Amino acid sequence: MPFGFVALWGRVHPERAETVWAELEAGRADLLAARENGDELSEAELRAEWQGRVRRLLVDRPDIAAALRELLDELKAGDHHAPV
C-alpha cells in the first residue's frame, strides 16, 4: 500500500510525495511500537491523524475516491490485521 498511496498522494500534491513517504514510514514505526507496548491511545491517535490527512486529500480531489478505495481493498485483502 505505501507505494500506491504515495503515488496517489503524488497525483494530488506531487511536491509532497517524498515527505508523505517519510511520514508513512515514521508513522508505521510509531504504530508498531505502540502495538508492541499495548499503547492503544497512541495507536488511536496515529489512526486519527492519517484518517484526517486522507479526508483532506479527498476534499481536495474527490475524483480519487475510487482509486483510494481500490488501494484500501487491496490492503484489506492482503493483511487482515491491518487497520483500514
PDB file of C-alpha atoms in Angstrom:
ATOM      1  CA  MET A   1       0.000   0.000   0.000  1.00  0.00           C
ATOM      2  CA  PRO A   2       2.624   2.665   0.766  1.00  0.00           C
ATOM      3  CA  PHE A   3       3.851   2.851  -2.816  1.00  0.00           C
ATOM      4  CA  GLY A   4       0.305   3.044  -4.148  1.00  0.00           C
ATOM      5  CA  PHE A   5      -0.736   5.511  -1.507  1.00  0.00           C
ATOM      6  CA  VAL A   6       2.260   7.760  -2.132  1.00  0.00           C
ATOM      7  CA  ALA A   7       1.628   7.583  -5.877  1.00  0.00           C
ATOM      8  CA  LEU A   8      -1.993   8.532  -5.300  1.00  0.00           C
ATOM      9  CA  TRP A   9      -0.958  11.368  -2.999  1.00  0.00           C
ATOM     10  CA  GLY A  10       1.530  12.474  -5.651  1.00  0.00           C
ATOM     11  CA  ARG A  11      -1.292  12.872  -8.154  1.00  0.00           C
ATOM     12  CA  VAL A  12      -2.852  15.481  -5.875  1.00  0.00           C
ATOM     13  CA  HIS A  13       0.212  17.041  -4.248  1.00  0.00           C
ATOM     14  CA  PRO A  14       3.325  15.966  -6.198  1.00  0.00           C
ATOM     15  CA  GLU A  15       5.515  18.307  -4.171  1.00  0.00           C
ATOM     16  CA  ARG A  16       4.609  16.349  -1.004  1.00  0.00           C
ATOM     17  CA  ALA A  17       5.073  12.771  -2.222  1.00  0.00           C
ATOM     18  CA  GLU A  18       8.547  12.283  -0.721  1.00  0.00           C
ATOM     19  CA  THR A  19       7.521  13.853   2.559  1.00  0.00           C
ATOM     20  CA  VAL A  20       4.408  11.694   2.728  1.00  0.00           C
ATOM     21  CA  TRP A  21       6.549   8.598   2.151  1.00  0.00           C
ATOM     22  CA  ALA A  22       8.832   9.558   5.054  1.00  0.00           C
ATOM     23  CA  GLU A  23       5.840  10.354   7.275  1.00  0.00           C
ATOM     24  CA  LEU A  24       4.247   6.994   6.452  1.00  0.00           C
ATOM     25  CA  GLU A  25       7.449   5.186   7.355  1.00  0.00           C
ATOM     26  CA  ALA A  26       7.763   7.097  10.630  1.00  0.00           C
ATOM     27  CA  GLY A  27       4.095   6.518  11.399  1.00  0.00           C
ATOM     28  CA  ARG A  28       4.478   2.803  10.720  1.00  0.00           C
ATOM     29  CA  ALA A  29       7.390   2.607  13.157  1.00  0.00           C
ATOM     30  CA  ASP A  30       5.372   4.517  15.758  1.00  0.00           C
ATOM     31  CA  LEU A  31       2.373   2.243  15.207  1.00  0.00           C
ATOM     32  CA  LEU A  32       4.432  -0.926  15.592  1.00  0.00           C
ATOM     33  CA  ALA A  33       5.994   0.426  18.788  1.00  0.00           C
ATOM     34  CA  ALA A  34       2.579   1.405  20.150  1.00  0.00           C
ATOM     35  CA  ARG A  35       1.190  -2.052  19.411  1.00  0.00           C
ATOM     36  CA  GLU A  36       4.214  -3.742  20.947  1.00  0.00           C
ATOM     37  CA  ASN A  37       3.770  -1.691  24.118  1.00  0.00           C
ATOM     38  CA  GLY A  38      -0.006  -2.066  24.231  1.00  0.00           C
ATOM     39  CA  ASP A  39      -0.357   1.707  23.822  1.00  0.00           C
ATOM     40  CA  GLU A  40      -3.888   1.907  22.469  1.00  0.00           C
ATOM     41  CA  LEU A  41      -4.070   5.694  22.889  1.00  0.00           C
ATOM     42  CA  SER A  42      -1.071   6.291  20.621  1.00  0.00           C
ATOM     43  CA  GLU A  43      -2.428   3.793  18.103  1.00  0.00           C
ATOM     44  CA  ALA A  44      -5.768   5.615  18.063  1.00  0.00           C
ATOM     45  CA  GLU A  45      -4.041   8.988  17.691  1.00  0.00           C
ATOM     46  CA  LEU A  46      -1.994   7.755  14.729  1.00  0.00           C
ATOM     47  CA  ARG A  47      -5.099   6.317  13.088  1.00  0.00           C
ATOM     48  CA  ALA A  48      -6.992   9.582  13.597  1.00  0.00           C
ATOM     49  CA  GLU A  49      -4.091  11.617  12.229  1.00  0.00           C
ATOM     50  CA  TRP A  50      -3.961   9.636   8.985  1.00  0.00           C
ATOM     51  CA  GLN A  51      -7.732   9.498   8.666  1.00  0.00           C
ATOM     52  CA  GLY A  52      -7.723  13.293   8.792  1.00  0.00           C
ATOM     53  CA  ARG A  53      -4.991  13.513   6.168  1.00  0.00           C
ATOM     54  CA  VAL A  54      -6.865  11.193   3.832  1.00  0.00           C
ATOM     55  CA  ARG A  55     -10.110  13.075   4.431  1.00  0.00           C
ATOM     56  CA  ARG A  56      -8.416  16.364   3.476  1.00  0.00           C
ATOM     57  CA  LEU A  57      -6.911  14.704   0.404  1.00  0.00           C
ATOM     58  CA  LEU A  58     -10.375  13.596  -0.673  1.00  0.00           C
ATOM     59  CA  VAL A  59     -11.777  17.071  -0.065  1.00  0.00           C
ATOM     60  CA  ASP A  60      -9.099  18.446  -2.383  1.00  0.00           C
ATOM     61  CA  ARG A  61      -9.691  15.757  -5.009  1.00  0.00           C
ATOM     62  CA  PRO A  62     -12.910  13.772  -4.652  1.00  0.00           C
ATOM     63  CA  ASP A  63     -12.209  12.213  -8.050  1.00  0.00           C
ATOM     64  CA  ILE A  64      -9.555   9.949  -6.477  1.00  0.00           C
ATOM     65  CA  ALA A  65     -12.047   8.244  -4.151  1.00  0.00           C
ATOM     66  CA  ALA A  66     -12.367   5.159  -6.371  1.00  0.00           C
ATOM     67  CA  ALA A  67      -8.589   4.750  -6.632  1.00  0.00           C
ATOM     68  CA  LEU A  68      -8.247   5.119  -2.859  1.00  0.00           C
ATOM     69  CA  ARG A  69     -10.982   2.528  -2.294  1.00  0.00           C
ATOM     70  CA  GLU A  70      -9.078   0.093  -4.564  1.00  0.00           C
ATOM     71  CA  LEU A  71      -5.898   0.598  -2.521  1.00  0.00           C
ATOM     72  CA  LEU A  72      -7.765   0.057   0.741  1.00  0.00           C
ATOM     73  CA  ASP A  73      -9.428  -3.077  -0.640  1.00  0.00           C
ATOM     74  CA  GLU A  74      -6.014  -4.430  -1.673  1.00  0.00           C
ATOM     75  CA  LEU A  75      -4.669  -3.738   1.806  1.00  0.00           C
ATOM     76  CA  LYS A  76      -7.648  -5.355   3.459  1.00  0.00           C
ATOM     77  CA  ALA A  77      -7.364  -8.456   1.271  1.00  0.00           C
ATOM     78  CA  GLY A  78      -3.630  -8.787   1.861  1.00  0.00           C
ATOM     79  CA  ASP A  79      -3.433  -8.242   5.604  1.00  0.00           C
ATOM     80  CA  HIS A  80      -6.413  -8.990   7.803  1.00  0.00           C
ATOM     81  CA  HIS A  81      -4.703  -7.387  10.803  1.00  0.00           C
ATOM     82  CA  ALA A  82      -4.019  -4.018   9.183  1.00  0.00           C
ATOM     83  CA  PRO A  83      -6.167  -1.071  10.254  1.00  0.00           C
ATOM     84  CA  VAL A  84      -8.244   0.253   7.379  1.00  0.00           C
TER      85      VAL A  84
END
